[in-house]
mmCIF file of C-alpha atoms and ligand atoms in Angstrom:
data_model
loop_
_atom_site.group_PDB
_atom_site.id
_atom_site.type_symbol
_atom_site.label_atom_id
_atom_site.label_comp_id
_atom_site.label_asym_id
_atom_site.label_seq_id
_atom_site.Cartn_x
_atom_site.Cartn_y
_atom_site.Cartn_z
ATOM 1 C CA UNK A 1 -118.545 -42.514 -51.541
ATOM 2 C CA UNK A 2 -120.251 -40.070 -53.575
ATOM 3 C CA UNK A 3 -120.390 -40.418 -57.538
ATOM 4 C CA UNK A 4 -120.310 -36.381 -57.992
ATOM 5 C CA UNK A 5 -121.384 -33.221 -56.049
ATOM 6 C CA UNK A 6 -125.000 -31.609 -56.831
ATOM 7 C CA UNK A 7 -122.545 -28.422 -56.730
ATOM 8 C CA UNK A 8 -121.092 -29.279 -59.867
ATOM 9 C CA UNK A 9 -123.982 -30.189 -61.898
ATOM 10 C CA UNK A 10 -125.408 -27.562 -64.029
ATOM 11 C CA UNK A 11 -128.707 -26.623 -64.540
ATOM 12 C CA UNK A 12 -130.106 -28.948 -68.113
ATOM 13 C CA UNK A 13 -126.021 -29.719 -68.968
ATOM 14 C CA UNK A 14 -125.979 -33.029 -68.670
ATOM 15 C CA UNK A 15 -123.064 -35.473 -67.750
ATOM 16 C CA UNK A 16 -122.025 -38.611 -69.126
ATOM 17 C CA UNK A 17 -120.712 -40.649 -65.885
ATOM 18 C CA UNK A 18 -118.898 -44.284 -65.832
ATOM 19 C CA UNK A 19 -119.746 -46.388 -62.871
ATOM 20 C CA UNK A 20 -119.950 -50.317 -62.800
ATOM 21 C CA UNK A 21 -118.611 -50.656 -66.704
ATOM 22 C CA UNK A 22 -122.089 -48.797 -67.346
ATOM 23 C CA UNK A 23 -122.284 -44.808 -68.974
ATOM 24 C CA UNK A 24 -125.020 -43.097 -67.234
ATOM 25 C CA UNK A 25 -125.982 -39.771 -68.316
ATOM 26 C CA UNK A 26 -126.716 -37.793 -65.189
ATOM 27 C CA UNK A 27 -128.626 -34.435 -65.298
ATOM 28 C CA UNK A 28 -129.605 -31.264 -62.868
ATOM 29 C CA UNK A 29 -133.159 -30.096 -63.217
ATOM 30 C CA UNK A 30 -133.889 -27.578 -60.470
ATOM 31 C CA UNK A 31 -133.139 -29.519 -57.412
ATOM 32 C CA UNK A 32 -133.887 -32.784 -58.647
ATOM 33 C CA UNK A 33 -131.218 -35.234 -59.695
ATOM 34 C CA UNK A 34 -132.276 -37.759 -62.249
ATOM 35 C CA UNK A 35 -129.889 -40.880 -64.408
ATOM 36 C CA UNK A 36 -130.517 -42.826 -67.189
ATOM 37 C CA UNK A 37 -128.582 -45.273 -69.854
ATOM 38 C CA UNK A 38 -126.493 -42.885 -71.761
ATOM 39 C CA UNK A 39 -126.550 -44.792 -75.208
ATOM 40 C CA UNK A 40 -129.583 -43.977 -77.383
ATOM 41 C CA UNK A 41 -131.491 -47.291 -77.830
ATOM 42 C CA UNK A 42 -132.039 -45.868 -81.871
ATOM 43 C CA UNK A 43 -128.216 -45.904 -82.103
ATOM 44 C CA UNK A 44 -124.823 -45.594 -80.652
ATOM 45 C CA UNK A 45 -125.539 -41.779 -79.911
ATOM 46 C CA UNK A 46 -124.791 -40.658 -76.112
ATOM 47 C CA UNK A 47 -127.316 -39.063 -74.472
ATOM 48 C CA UNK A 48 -125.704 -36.756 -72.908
ATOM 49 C CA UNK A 49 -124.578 -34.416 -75.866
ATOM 50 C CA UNK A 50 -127.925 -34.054 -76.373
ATOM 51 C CA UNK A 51 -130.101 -31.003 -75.347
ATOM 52 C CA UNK A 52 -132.487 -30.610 -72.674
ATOM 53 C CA UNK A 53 -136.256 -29.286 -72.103
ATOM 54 C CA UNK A 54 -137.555 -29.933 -68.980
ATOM 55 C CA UNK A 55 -137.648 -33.349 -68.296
ATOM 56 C CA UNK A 56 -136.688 -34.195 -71.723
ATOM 57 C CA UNK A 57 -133.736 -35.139 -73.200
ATOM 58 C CA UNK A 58 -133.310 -35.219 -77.026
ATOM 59 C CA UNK A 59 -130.446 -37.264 -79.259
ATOM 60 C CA UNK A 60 -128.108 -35.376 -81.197
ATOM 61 C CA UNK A 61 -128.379 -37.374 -83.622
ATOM 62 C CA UNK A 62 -131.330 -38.479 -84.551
ATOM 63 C CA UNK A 63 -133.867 -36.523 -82.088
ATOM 64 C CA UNK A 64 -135.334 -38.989 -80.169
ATOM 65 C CA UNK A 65 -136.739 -38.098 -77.107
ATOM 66 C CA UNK A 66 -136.461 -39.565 -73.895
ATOM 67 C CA UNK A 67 -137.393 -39.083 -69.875
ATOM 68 C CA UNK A 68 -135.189 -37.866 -67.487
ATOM 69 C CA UNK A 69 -137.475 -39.329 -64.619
ATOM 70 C CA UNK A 70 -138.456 -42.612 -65.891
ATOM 71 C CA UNK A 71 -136.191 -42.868 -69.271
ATOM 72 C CA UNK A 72 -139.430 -43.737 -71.592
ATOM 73 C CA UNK A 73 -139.519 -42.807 -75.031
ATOM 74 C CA UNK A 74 -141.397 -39.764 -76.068
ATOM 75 C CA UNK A 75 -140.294 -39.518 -79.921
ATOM 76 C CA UNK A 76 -139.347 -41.428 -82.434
ATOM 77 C CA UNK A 77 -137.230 -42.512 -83.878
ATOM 78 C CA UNK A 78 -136.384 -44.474 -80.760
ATOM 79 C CA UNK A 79 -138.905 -46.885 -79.303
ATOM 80 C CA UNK A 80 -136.997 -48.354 -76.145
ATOM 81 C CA UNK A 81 -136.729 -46.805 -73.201
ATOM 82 C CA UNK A 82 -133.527 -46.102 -71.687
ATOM 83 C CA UNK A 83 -133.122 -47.530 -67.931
ATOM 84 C CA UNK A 84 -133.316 -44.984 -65.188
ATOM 85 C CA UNK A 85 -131.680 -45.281 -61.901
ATOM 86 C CA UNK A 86 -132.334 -44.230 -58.602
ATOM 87 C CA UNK A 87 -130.651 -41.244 -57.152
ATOM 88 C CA UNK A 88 -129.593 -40.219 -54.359
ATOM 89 C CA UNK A 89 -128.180 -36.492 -52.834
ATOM 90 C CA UNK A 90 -127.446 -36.372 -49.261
ATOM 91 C CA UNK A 91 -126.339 -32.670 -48.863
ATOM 92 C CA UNK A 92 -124.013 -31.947 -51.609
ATOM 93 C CA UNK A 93 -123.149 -35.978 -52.387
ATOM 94 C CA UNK A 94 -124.981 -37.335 -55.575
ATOM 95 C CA UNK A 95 -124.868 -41.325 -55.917
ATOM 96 C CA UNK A 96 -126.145 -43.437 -58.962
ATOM 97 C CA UNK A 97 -127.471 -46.878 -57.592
ATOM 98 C CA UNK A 98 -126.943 -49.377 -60.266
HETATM 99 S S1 FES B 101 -129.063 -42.638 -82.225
HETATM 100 FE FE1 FES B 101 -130.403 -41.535 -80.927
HETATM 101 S S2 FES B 101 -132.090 -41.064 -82.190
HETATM 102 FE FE2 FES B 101 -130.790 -42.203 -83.486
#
């Protein structure tokens, strides 16, 4: 079973999505499906109220910037990464592999 439909994923809007007693921000870019840790490392900030450029995702609250493809950290103040998770879309099925 699917975790949610490329169809309703919107271009750079990301998603916060529970699965496994884990929040997962999930995000659209193009037609490319990517998933990462949704807590901030720096904080208790989710990710997925925060903006996105490209492949980057920034925290609201503090501006760290992370990796939508491999969840490193590109900007302080954060300096963990965030784990990323494989994704998969099989027509218009998106699933999060934990
Ligand atoms: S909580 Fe995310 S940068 Fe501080």
């Amino acid at each position: 079973m699917s975790d949610l439909t490329f169809s309703q994923l919107v271009q750079s809007k990301p998603v916060r999505l529970e699965k496994s007693g884990k929040s997962i921000c999930v995000a659209r870019i193009g037609e490319e499906v990517f998933a990462i840790d949704d807590t901030c490392t720096h904080g208790q900030a989710s990710l997925s109220d925060g903006d996105v450029t490209g492949f980057r995702i920034e925290c609201w609250l503090h501006g760290a910037e992370f990796d939508l493809r491999t969840g490193e950290v590109l900007s302080l103040p954060a300096t963990e990464a965030v784990k990323a998770y494989k994704v998969s879309v099989i027509a218009d099925s998106v699933t999060i592999e934990i």
